[in-house]
């Protein structure tokens, strides 16, 4: 039996009698193999279409939640977790971002399977020996189908997994990695298609975070406030410092 020109199974028959199968019987078996191959291919295509539909729905849900003027990091993280939780059946989904105030990577947002706030929110990530660390620093996906007991996934206060899975995908643009999205569950059933969907959502998030970052940089580097036509606060402070230096060097009144 074939699927996409690859042998996926063999239909066998045996008998205690000599020459029990004639050409008609062998021809019938051949027809059954073609029938089974056709049905398998049909069901596989339907499954692929269903999975693709799930991916599009998750992306549409994510975009509808963040495609608003002035979307904040909190709104993006919330949308990211909620859309990812609808794709992967897991008991915990979270987002790791860099906290400028604490100067460390923290769990920005996480929820449990029941939609309740997770117990790790706001805590610093172990960047030395956790499973999520390579995803943050290398920008690569980490997928462990069955996590061994005692393996640190994100933080020391995390709940134990009983032969569960752990997956972390980077939130990266073409230039930077802004964090990671992680999901974990008690069952070891995690398909490669689920991981691909999470990676796609992560890439979309990375692009949005890049846009927010660039907007902040442009706003900070611009000299004129577009709403008033006057110098913005940064440019005003810079000009004031220049005048202070000039007055000091020329010994003239300010």
PDB file of C-alpha atoms in Angstrom:
ATOM      1  CA  UNK A   1       0.000   0.000   0.000  1.00  0.00           C
ATOM      2  CA  UNK A   2       1.363   3.401  -1.049  1.00  0.00           C
ATOM      3  CA  UNK A   3       1.012   6.979   0.141  1.00  0.00           C
ATOM      4  CA  UNK A   4       2.714   9.699  -1.923  1.00  0.00           C
ATOM      5  CA  UNK A   5       4.754   7.046  -3.759  1.00  0.00           C
ATOM      6  CA  UNK A   6       6.013   5.605  -0.474  1.00  0.00           C
ATOM      7  CA  UNK A   7       5.196   2.138   0.862  1.00  0.00           C
ATOM      8  CA  UNK A   8       3.223   2.515   4.102  1.00  0.00           C
ATOM      9  CA  UNK A   9       1.901  -1.019   4.521  1.00  0.00           C
ATOM     10  CA  UNK A  10       1.609  -4.520   3.148  1.00  0.00           C
ATOM     11  CA  UNK A  11      -1.582  -6.544   2.716  1.00  0.00           C
ATOM     12  CA  UNK A  12      -0.851 -10.196   3.476  1.00  0.00           C
ATOM     13  CA  UNK A  13      -2.781 -13.470   3.216  1.00  0.00           C
ATOM     14  CA  UNK A  14      -1.751 -17.061   3.848  1.00  0.00           C
ATOM     15  CA  UNK A  15      -3.310 -20.508   3.700  1.00  0.00           C
ATOM     16  CA  UNK A  16      -2.519 -24.048   4.782  1.00  0.00           C
ATOM     17  CA  UNK A  17      -3.495 -25.339   1.336  1.00  0.00           C
ATOM     18  CA  UNK A  18      -1.128 -25.493  -1.615  1.00  0.00           C
ATOM     19  CA  UNK A  19      -1.841 -23.090  -4.469  1.00  0.00           C
ATOM     20  CA  UNK A  20      -4.817 -21.625  -2.567  1.00  0.00           C
ATOM     21  CA  UNK A  21      -4.708 -18.300  -4.425  1.00  0.00           C
ATOM     22  CA  UNK A  22      -5.164 -17.935  -8.141  1.00  0.00           C
ATOM     23  CA  UNK A  23      -4.704 -14.898 -10.336  1.00  0.00           C
ATOM     24  CA  UNK A  24      -8.214 -13.651  -9.579  1.00  0.00           C
ATOM     25  CA  UNK A  25      -7.550 -13.708  -5.835  1.00  0.00           C
ATOM     26  CA  UNK A  26      -4.222 -11.942  -6.246  1.00  0.00           C
ATOM     27  CA  UNK A  27      -5.907  -9.383  -8.525  1.00  0.00           C
ATOM     28  CA  UNK A  28      -8.565  -8.784  -5.844  1.00  0.00           C
ATOM     29  CA  UNK A  29      -5.878  -8.221  -3.240  1.00  0.00           C
ATOM     30  CA  UNK A  30      -4.265  -5.718  -5.584  1.00  0.00           C
ATOM     31  CA  UNK A  31      -7.575  -3.849  -5.903  1.00  0.00           C
ATOM     32  CA  UNK A  32      -7.919  -3.765  -2.094  1.00  0.00           C
ATOM     33  CA  UNK A  33      -4.433  -2.320  -1.706  1.00  0.00           C
ATOM     34  CA  UNK A  34      -5.317   0.428  -4.174  1.00  0.00           C
ATOM     35  CA  UNK A  35      -8.568   1.092  -2.315  1.00  0.00           C
ATOM     36  CA  UNK A  36      -6.840   1.294   1.065  1.00  0.00           C
ATOM     37  CA  UNK A  37      -4.125   3.536  -0.392  1.00  0.00           C
ATOM     38  CA  UNK A  38      -6.744   5.842  -1.904  1.00  0.00           C
ATOM     39  CA  UNK A  39      -8.731   6.077   1.330  1.00  0.00           C
ATOM     40  CA  UNK A  40      -5.577   6.724   3.349  1.00  0.00           C
ATOM     41  CA  UNK A  41      -4.504   9.490   1.004  1.00  0.00           C
ATOM     42  CA  UNK A  42      -7.993  11.029   1.098  1.00  0.00           C
ATOM     43  CA  UNK A  43      -8.143  11.018   4.902  1.00  0.00           C
ATOM     44  CA  UNK A  44      -4.607  12.363   5.122  1.00  0.00           C
ATOM     45  CA  UNK A  45      -5.447  15.276   2.857  1.00  0.00           C
ATOM     46  CA  UNK A  46      -8.569  16.044   4.883  1.00  0.00           C
ATOM     47  CA  UNK A  47      -6.493  15.993   8.065  1.00  0.00           C
ATOM     48  CA  UNK A  48      -3.922  18.315   6.506  1.00  0.00           C
ATOM     49  CA  UNK A  49      -6.688  20.695   5.430  1.00  0.00           C
ATOM     50  CA  UNK A  50      -8.156  20.606   8.933  1.00  0.00           C
ATOM     51  CA  UNK A  51      -4.773  21.388  10.471  1.00  0.00           C
ATOM     52  CA  UNK A  52      -4.227  24.215   7.992  1.00  0.00           C
ATOM     53  CA  UNK A  53      -7.633  25.585   8.886  1.00  0.00           C
ATOM     54  CA  UNK A  54      -6.664  25.511  12.573  1.00  0.00           C
ATOM     55  CA  UNK A  55      -3.499  27.426  11.787  1.00  0.00           C
ATOM     56  CA  UNK A  56      -5.388  30.084   9.840  1.00  0.00           C
ATOM     57  CA  UNK A  57      -7.952  30.426  12.624  1.00  0.00           C
ATOM     58  CA  UNK A  58      -5.226  30.839  15.223  1.00  0.00           C
ATOM     59  CA  UNK A  59      -3.453  33.467  13.123  1.00  0.00           C
ATOM     60  CA  UNK A  60      -6.718  35.289  12.443  1.00  0.00           C
ATOM     61  CA  UNK A  61      -7.535  35.292  16.149  1.00  0.00           C
ATOM     62  CA  UNK A  62      -4.083  36.607  16.981  1.00  0.00           C
ATOM     63  CA  UNK A  63      -4.198  39.374  14.370  1.00  0.00           C
ATOM     64  CA  UNK A  64      -7.695  40.488  15.357  1.00  0.00           C
ATOM     65  CA  UNK A  65      -6.517  40.947  18.943  1.00  0.00           C
ATOM     66  CA  UNK A  66      -3.360  42.923  18.179  1.00  0.00           C
ATOM     67  CA  UNK A  67      -4.205  44.836  14.988  1.00  0.00           C
ATOM     68  CA  UNK A  68      -5.230  47.885  16.932  1.00  0.00           C
ATOM     69  CA  UNK A  69      -3.517  51.278  17.095  1.00  0.00           C
ATOM     70  CA  UNK A  70      -1.003  51.431  19.920  1.00  0.00           C
ATOM     71  CA  UNK A  71      -0.995  47.751  20.815  1.00  0.00           C
ATOM     72  CA  UNK A  72       1.030  47.219  23.995  1.00  0.00           C
ATOM     73  CA  UNK A  73       3.372  44.396  24.949  1.00  0.00           C
ATOM     74  CA  UNK A  74       0.787  43.162  27.443  1.00  0.00           C
ATOM     75  CA  UNK A  75      -1.900  42.963  24.749  1.00  0.00           C
ATOM     76  CA  UNK A  76       0.433  41.154  22.343  1.00  0.00           C
ATOM     77  CA  UNK A  77       1.479  38.643  25.024  1.00  0.00           C
ATOM     78  CA  UNK A  78      -2.149  38.004  25.983  1.00  0.00           C
ATOM     79  CA  UNK A  79      -3.187  37.472  22.358  1.00  0.00           C
ATOM     80  CA  UNK A  80      -0.185  35.242  21.751  1.00  0.00           C
ATOM     81  CA  UNK A  81      -0.983  32.955  24.678  1.00  0.00           C
ATOM     82  CA  UNK A  82      -4.707  32.755  23.981  1.00  0.00           C
ATOM     83  CA  UNK A  83      -4.291  31.964  20.283  1.00  0.00           C
ATOM     84  CA  UNK A  84      -1.590  29.374  21.036  1.00  0.00           C
ATOM     85  CA  UNK A  85      -3.724  27.709  23.704  1.00  0.00           C
ATOM     86  CA  UNK A  86      -6.431  27.167  21.084  1.00  0.00           C
ATOM     87  CA  UNK A  87      -3.962  25.238  18.897  1.00  0.00           C
ATOM     88  CA  UNK A  88      -2.086  23.002  21.328  1.00  0.00           C
ATOM     89  CA  UNK A  89      -3.793  20.976  24.033  1.00  0.00           C
ATOM     90  CA  UNK A  90      -1.565  21.822  26.974  1.00  0.00           C
ATOM     91  CA  UNK A  91      -1.864  22.542  30.659  1.00  0.00           C
ATOM     92  CA  UNK A  92       0.357  25.624  30.591  1.00  0.00           C
ATOM     93  CA  UNK A  93       1.263  28.223  27.951  1.00  0.00           C
ATOM     94  CA  UNK A  94       3.497  31.225  28.583  1.00  0.00           C
ATOM     95  CA  UNK A  95       5.568  34.009  27.060  1.00  0.00           C
ATOM     96  CA  UNK A  96       9.128  34.931  28.025  1.00  0.00           C
ATOM     97  CA  UNK A  97      10.244  38.516  27.356  1.00  0.00           C
ATOM     98  CA  UNK A  98      13.099  40.711  28.549  1.00  0.00           C
ATOM     99  CA  UNK A  99      12.183  42.991  31.446  1.00  0.00           C
ATOM    100  CA  UNK A 100      14.059  46.293  31.137  1.00  0.00           C
ATOM    101  CA  UNK A 101      13.400  47.260  34.743  1.00  0.00           C
ATOM    102  CA  UNK A 102      14.664  43.999  36.216  1.00  0.00           C
ATOM    103  CA  UNK A 103      17.325  43.594  33.508  1.00  0.00           C
ATOM    104  CA  UNK A 104      16.527  39.903  33.100  1.00  0.00           C
ATOM    105  CA  UNK A 105      14.343  37.498  31.132  1.00  0.00           C
ATOM    106  CA  UNK A 106      11.003  36.996  32.882  1.00  0.00           C
ATOM    107  CA  UNK A 107       7.786  35.078  32.309  1.00  0.00           C
ATOM    108  CA  UNK A 108       5.682  37.949  31.076  1.00  0.00           C
ATOM    109  CA  UNK A 109       2.379  36.110  30.813  1.00  0.00           C
ATOM    110  CA  UNK A 110       1.188  32.531  31.316  1.00  0.00           C
ATOM    111  CA  UNK A 111      -2.111  30.712  31.703  1.00  0.00           C
ATOM    112  CA  UNK A 112      -3.127  27.215  32.738  1.00  0.00           C
ATOM    113  CA  UNK A 113      -5.460  24.873  30.880  1.00  0.00           C
ATOM    114  CA  UNK A 114      -8.527  26.325  32.608  1.00  0.00           C
ATOM    115  CA  UNK A 115      -7.687  29.842  31.457  1.00  0.00           C
ATOM    116  CA  UNK A 116      -6.499  30.858  34.917  1.00  0.00           C
ATOM    117  CA  UNK A 117      -3.384  32.920  35.540  1.00  0.00           C
ATOM    118  CA  UNK A 118      -0.295  30.784  35.921  1.00  0.00           C
ATOM    119  CA  UNK A 119       1.907  30.652  38.995  1.00  0.00           C
ATOM    120  CA  UNK A 120       5.089  31.694  37.173  1.00  0.00           C
ATOM    121  CA  UNK A 121       4.048  35.136  35.980  1.00  0.00           C
ATOM    122  CA  UNK A 122       6.647  37.802  36.691  1.00  0.00           C
ATOM    123  CA  UNK A 123       9.360  35.338  37.741  1.00  0.00           C
ATOM    124  CA  UNK A 124      12.825  35.310  36.236  1.00  0.00           C
ATOM    125  CA  UNK A 125      13.768  32.531  33.834  1.00  0.00           C
ATOM    126  CA  UNK A 126      16.699  30.293  34.607  1.00  0.00           C
ATOM    127  CA  UNK A 127      18.951  31.183  31.677  1.00  0.00           C
ATOM    128  CA  UNK A 128      21.701  28.729  32.572  1.00  0.00           C
ATOM    129  CA  UNK A 129      20.104  25.282  32.609  1.00  0.00           C
ATOM    130  CA  UNK A 130      16.440  25.566  31.548  1.00  0.00           C
ATOM    131  CA  UNK A 131      14.996  24.105  28.354  1.00  0.00           C
ATOM    132  CA  UNK A 132      13.703  27.493  27.224  1.00  0.00           C
ATOM    133  CA  UNK A 133      17.140  29.172  27.397  1.00  0.00           C
ATOM    134  CA  UNK A 134      18.474  27.923  23.994  1.00  0.00           C
ATOM    135  CA  UNK A 135      15.330  29.210  22.302  1.00  0.00           C
ATOM    136  CA  UNK A 136      15.894  32.693  23.735  1.00  0.00           C
ATOM    137  CA  UNK A 137      19.600  32.984  22.987  1.00  0.00           C
ATOM    138  CA  UNK A 138      19.883  30.961  19.774  1.00  0.00           C
ATOM    139  CA  UNK A 139      16.489  31.719  18.253  1.00  0.00           C
ATOM    140  CA  UNK A 140      15.768  28.037  17.615  1.00  0.00           C
ATOM    141  CA  UNK A 141      12.791  25.848  18.465  1.00  0.00           C
ATOM    142  CA  UNK A 142      13.131  23.497  21.427  1.00  0.00           C
ATOM    143  CA  UNK A 143      10.846  20.462  21.287  1.00  0.00           C
ATOM    144  CA  UNK A 144      11.034  17.643  23.845  1.00  0.00           C
ATOM    145  CA  UNK A 145       8.288  15.015  23.298  1.00  0.00           C
ATOM    146  CA  UNK A 146       8.865  13.437  26.704  1.00  0.00           C
ATOM    147  CA  UNK A 147      10.529  15.483  29.449  1.00  0.00           C
ATOM    148  CA  UNK A 148      12.578  13.376  31.847  1.00  0.00           C
ATOM    149  CA  UNK A 149      11.918  13.833  35.591  1.00  0.00           C
ATOM    150  CA  UNK A 150      14.021  16.542  37.199  1.00  0.00           C
ATOM    151  CA  UNK A 151      14.671  18.487  33.997  1.00  0.00           C
ATOM    152  CA  UNK A 152      14.254  22.243  34.517  1.00  0.00           C
ATOM    153  CA  UNK A 153      11.956  23.685  31.886  1.00  0.00           C
ATOM    154  CA  UNK A 154      11.547  27.370  32.779  1.00  0.00           C
ATOM    155  CA  UNK A 155      11.675  28.090  36.524  1.00  0.00           C
ATOM    156  CA  UNK A 156      12.331  26.194  39.754  1.00  0.00           C
ATOM    157  CA  UNK A 157       8.735  26.785  40.945  1.00  0.00           C
ATOM    158  CA  UNK A 158       7.169  25.061  37.936  1.00  0.00           C
ATOM    159  CA  UNK A 159       4.867  22.093  38.432  1.00  0.00           C
ATOM    160  CA  UNK A 160       6.162  18.624  37.666  1.00  0.00           C
ATOM    161  CA  UNK A 161       5.412  16.927  34.333  1.00  0.00           C
ATOM    162  CA  UNK A 162       4.548  13.239  34.187  1.00  0.00           C
ATOM    163  CA  UNK A 163       6.146  12.127  30.907  1.00  0.00           C
ATOM    164  CA  UNK A 164       4.762  15.255  29.282  1.00  0.00           C
ATOM    165  CA  UNK A 165       5.989  17.352  26.377  1.00  0.00           C
ATOM    166  CA  UNK A 166       7.644  20.755  26.285  1.00  0.00           C
ATOM    167  CA  UNK A 167       7.973  23.033  23.273  1.00  0.00           C
ATOM    168  CA  UNK A 168       9.399  26.541  23.006  1.00  0.00           C
ATOM    169  CA  UNK A 169       9.446  28.625  19.817  1.00  0.00           C
ATOM    170  CA  UNK A 170      11.336  31.911  19.365  1.00  0.00           C
ATOM    171  CA  UNK A 171       9.655  35.282  18.939  1.00  0.00           C
ATOM    172  CA  UNK A 172      12.083  36.563  16.373  1.00  0.00           C
ATOM    173  CA  UNK A 173      12.306  38.855  13.400  1.00  0.00           C
ATOM    174  CA  UNK A 174      14.973  38.769  10.727  1.00  0.00           C
ATOM    175  CA  UNK A 175      17.389  40.595  13.029  1.00  0.00           C
ATOM    176  CA  UNK A 176      16.535  39.934  16.674  1.00  0.00           C
ATOM    177  CA  UNK A 177      14.987  37.393  19.023  1.00  0.00           C
ATOM    178  CA  UNK A 178      12.643  39.102  21.477  1.00  0.00           C
ATOM    179  CA  UNK A 179      11.737  36.109  23.614  1.00  0.00           C
ATOM    180  CA  UNK A 180      10.006  32.748  23.480  1.00  0.00           C
ATOM    181  CA  UNK A 181       6.584  31.157  23.549  1.00  0.00           C
ATOM    182  CA  UNK A 182       6.443  27.897  25.471  1.00  0.00           C
ATOM    183  CA  UNK A 183       3.762  25.237  25.920  1.00  0.00           C
ATOM    184  CA  UNK A 184       3.775  22.072  27.990  1.00  0.00           C
ATOM    185  CA  UNK A 185       1.337  19.264  28.645  1.00  0.00           C
ATOM    186  CA  UNK A 186       0.979  15.982  30.448  1.00  0.00           C
ATOM    187  CA  UNK A 187       0.425  13.938  27.295  1.00  0.00           C
ATOM    188  CA  UNK A 188       3.192  13.180  24.854  1.00  0.00           C
ATOM    189  CA  UNK A 189       0.941  13.760  21.842  1.00  0.00           C
ATOM    190  CA  UNK A 190       2.467  16.753  20.053  1.00  0.00           C
ATOM    191  CA  UNK A 191       2.453  16.702  16.272  1.00  0.00           C
ATOM    192  CA  UNK A 192       4.958  18.420  14.038  1.00  0.00           C
ATOM    193  CA  UNK A 193       2.084  20.398  12.532  1.00  0.00           C
ATOM    194  CA  UNK A 194       1.277  21.865  15.973  1.00  0.00           C
ATOM    195  CA  UNK A 195       4.892  22.939  16.349  1.00  0.00           C
ATOM    196  CA  UNK A 196       4.797  24.520  12.880  1.00  0.00           C
ATOM    197  CA  UNK A 197       1.673  26.500  13.788  1.00  0.00           C
ATOM    198  CA  UNK A 198       3.320  27.772  16.974  1.00  0.00           C
ATOM    199  CA  UNK A 199       6.422  28.754  14.996  1.00  0.00           C
ATOM    200  CA  UNK A 200       4.275  30.699  12.530  1.00  0.00           C
ATOM    201  CA  UNK A 201       2.534  32.567  15.349  1.00  0.00           C
ATOM    202  CA  UNK A 202       5.936  33.228  16.925  1.00  0.00           C
ATOM    203  CA  UNK A 203       7.261  34.711  13.690  1.00  0.00           C
ATOM    204  CA  UNK A 204       4.222  36.995  13.414  1.00  0.00           C
ATOM    205  CA  UNK A 205       4.784  38.125  16.997  1.00  0.00           C
ATOM    206  CA  UNK A 206       8.465  38.790  16.337  1.00  0.00           C
ATOM    207  CA  UNK A 207       7.587  41.042  13.403  1.00  0.00           C
ATOM    208  CA  UNK A 208       5.104  42.997  15.536  1.00  0.00           C
ATOM    209  CA  UNK A 209       7.600  43.378  18.370  1.00  0.00           C
ATOM    210  CA  UNK A 210      10.154  44.593  15.826  1.00  0.00           C
ATOM    211  CA  UNK A 211       7.693  47.228  14.614  1.00  0.00           C
ATOM    212  CA  UNK A 212       7.013  48.416  18.165  1.00  0.00           C
ATOM    213  CA  UNK A 213      10.748  48.584  18.848  1.00  0.00           C
ATOM    214  CA  UNK A 214      11.430  50.553  15.671  1.00  0.00           C
ATOM    215  CA  UNK A 215       8.594  52.977  16.444  1.00  0.00           C
ATOM    216  CA  UNK A 216      10.127  53.649  19.860  1.00  0.00           C
ATOM    217  CA  UNK A 217      13.557  54.186  18.298  1.00  0.00           C
ATOM    218  CA  UNK A 218      12.173  56.568  15.671  1.00  0.00           C
ATOM    219  CA  UNK A 219      10.146  58.455  18.244  1.00  0.00           C
ATOM    220  CA  UNK A 220      13.160  58.778  20.487  1.00  0.00           C
ATOM    221  CA  UNK A 221      15.482  59.869  17.678  1.00  0.00           C
ATOM    222  CA  UNK A 222      13.082  62.370  16.097  1.00  0.00           C
ATOM    223  CA  UNK A 223      13.616  66.032  16.964  1.00  0.00           C
ATOM    224  CA  UNK A 224      10.224  67.517  16.179  1.00  0.00           C
ATOM    225  CA  UNK A 225       6.951  66.598  17.849  1.00  0.00           C
ATOM    226  CA  UNK A 226       4.591  65.940  14.932  1.00  0.00           C
ATOM    227  CA  UNK A 227       1.541  67.048  16.953  1.00  0.00           C
ATOM    228  CA  UNK A 228       2.889  70.501  17.871  1.00  0.00           C
ATOM    229  CA  UNK A 229       5.716  71.191  15.436  1.00  0.00           C
ATOM    230  CA  UNK A 230       8.010  72.002  18.360  1.00  0.00           C
ATOM    231  CA  UNK A 231      11.089  70.276  19.690  1.00  0.00           C
ATOM    232  CA  UNK A 232      10.230  67.096  21.578  1.00  0.00           C
ATOM    233  CA  UNK A 233      11.441  66.504  25.124  1.00  0.00           C
ATOM    234  CA  UNK A 234      14.648  64.745  24.121  1.00  0.00           C
ATOM    235  CA  UNK A 235      15.638  67.424  21.617  1.00  0.00           C
ATOM    236  CA  UNK A 236      14.741  70.192  24.077  1.00  0.00           C
ATOM    237  CA  UNK A 237      16.963  68.711  26.801  1.00  0.00           C
ATOM    238  CA  UNK A 238      19.790  68.350  24.282  1.00  0.00           C
ATOM    239  CA  UNK A 239      19.516  71.998  23.201  1.00  0.00           C
ATOM    240  CA  UNK A 240      19.331  73.105  26.821  1.00  0.00           C
ATOM    241  CA  UNK A 241      22.538  71.197  27.614  1.00  0.00           C
ATOM    242  CA  UNK A 242      24.219  72.813  24.604  1.00  0.00           C
ATOM    243  CA  UNK A 243      23.237  76.268  25.842  1.00  0.00           C
ATOM    244  CA  UNK A 244      24.504  75.461  29.333  1.00  0.00           C
ATOM    245  CA  UNK A 245      27.854  74.393  27.920  1.00  0.00           C
ATOM    246  CA  UNK A 246      28.021  77.494  25.684  1.00  0.00           C
ATOM    247  CA  UNK A 247      27.233  79.838  28.560  1.00  0.00           C
ATOM    248  CA  UNK A 248      29.815  78.120  30.758  1.00  0.00           C
ATOM    249  CA  UNK A 249      32.541  78.243  28.086  1.00  0.00           C
ATOM    250  CA  UNK A 250      31.901  81.877  27.123  1.00  0.00           C
ATOM    251  CA  UNK A 251      31.273  83.031  30.721  1.00  0.00           C
ATOM    252  CA  UNK A 252      28.110  84.723  29.557  1.00  0.00           C
ATOM    253  CA  UNK A 253      24.728  84.816  31.346  1.00  0.00           C
ATOM    254  CA  UNK A 254      22.396  82.008  30.353  1.00  0.00           C
TER     255      UNK A 254
END
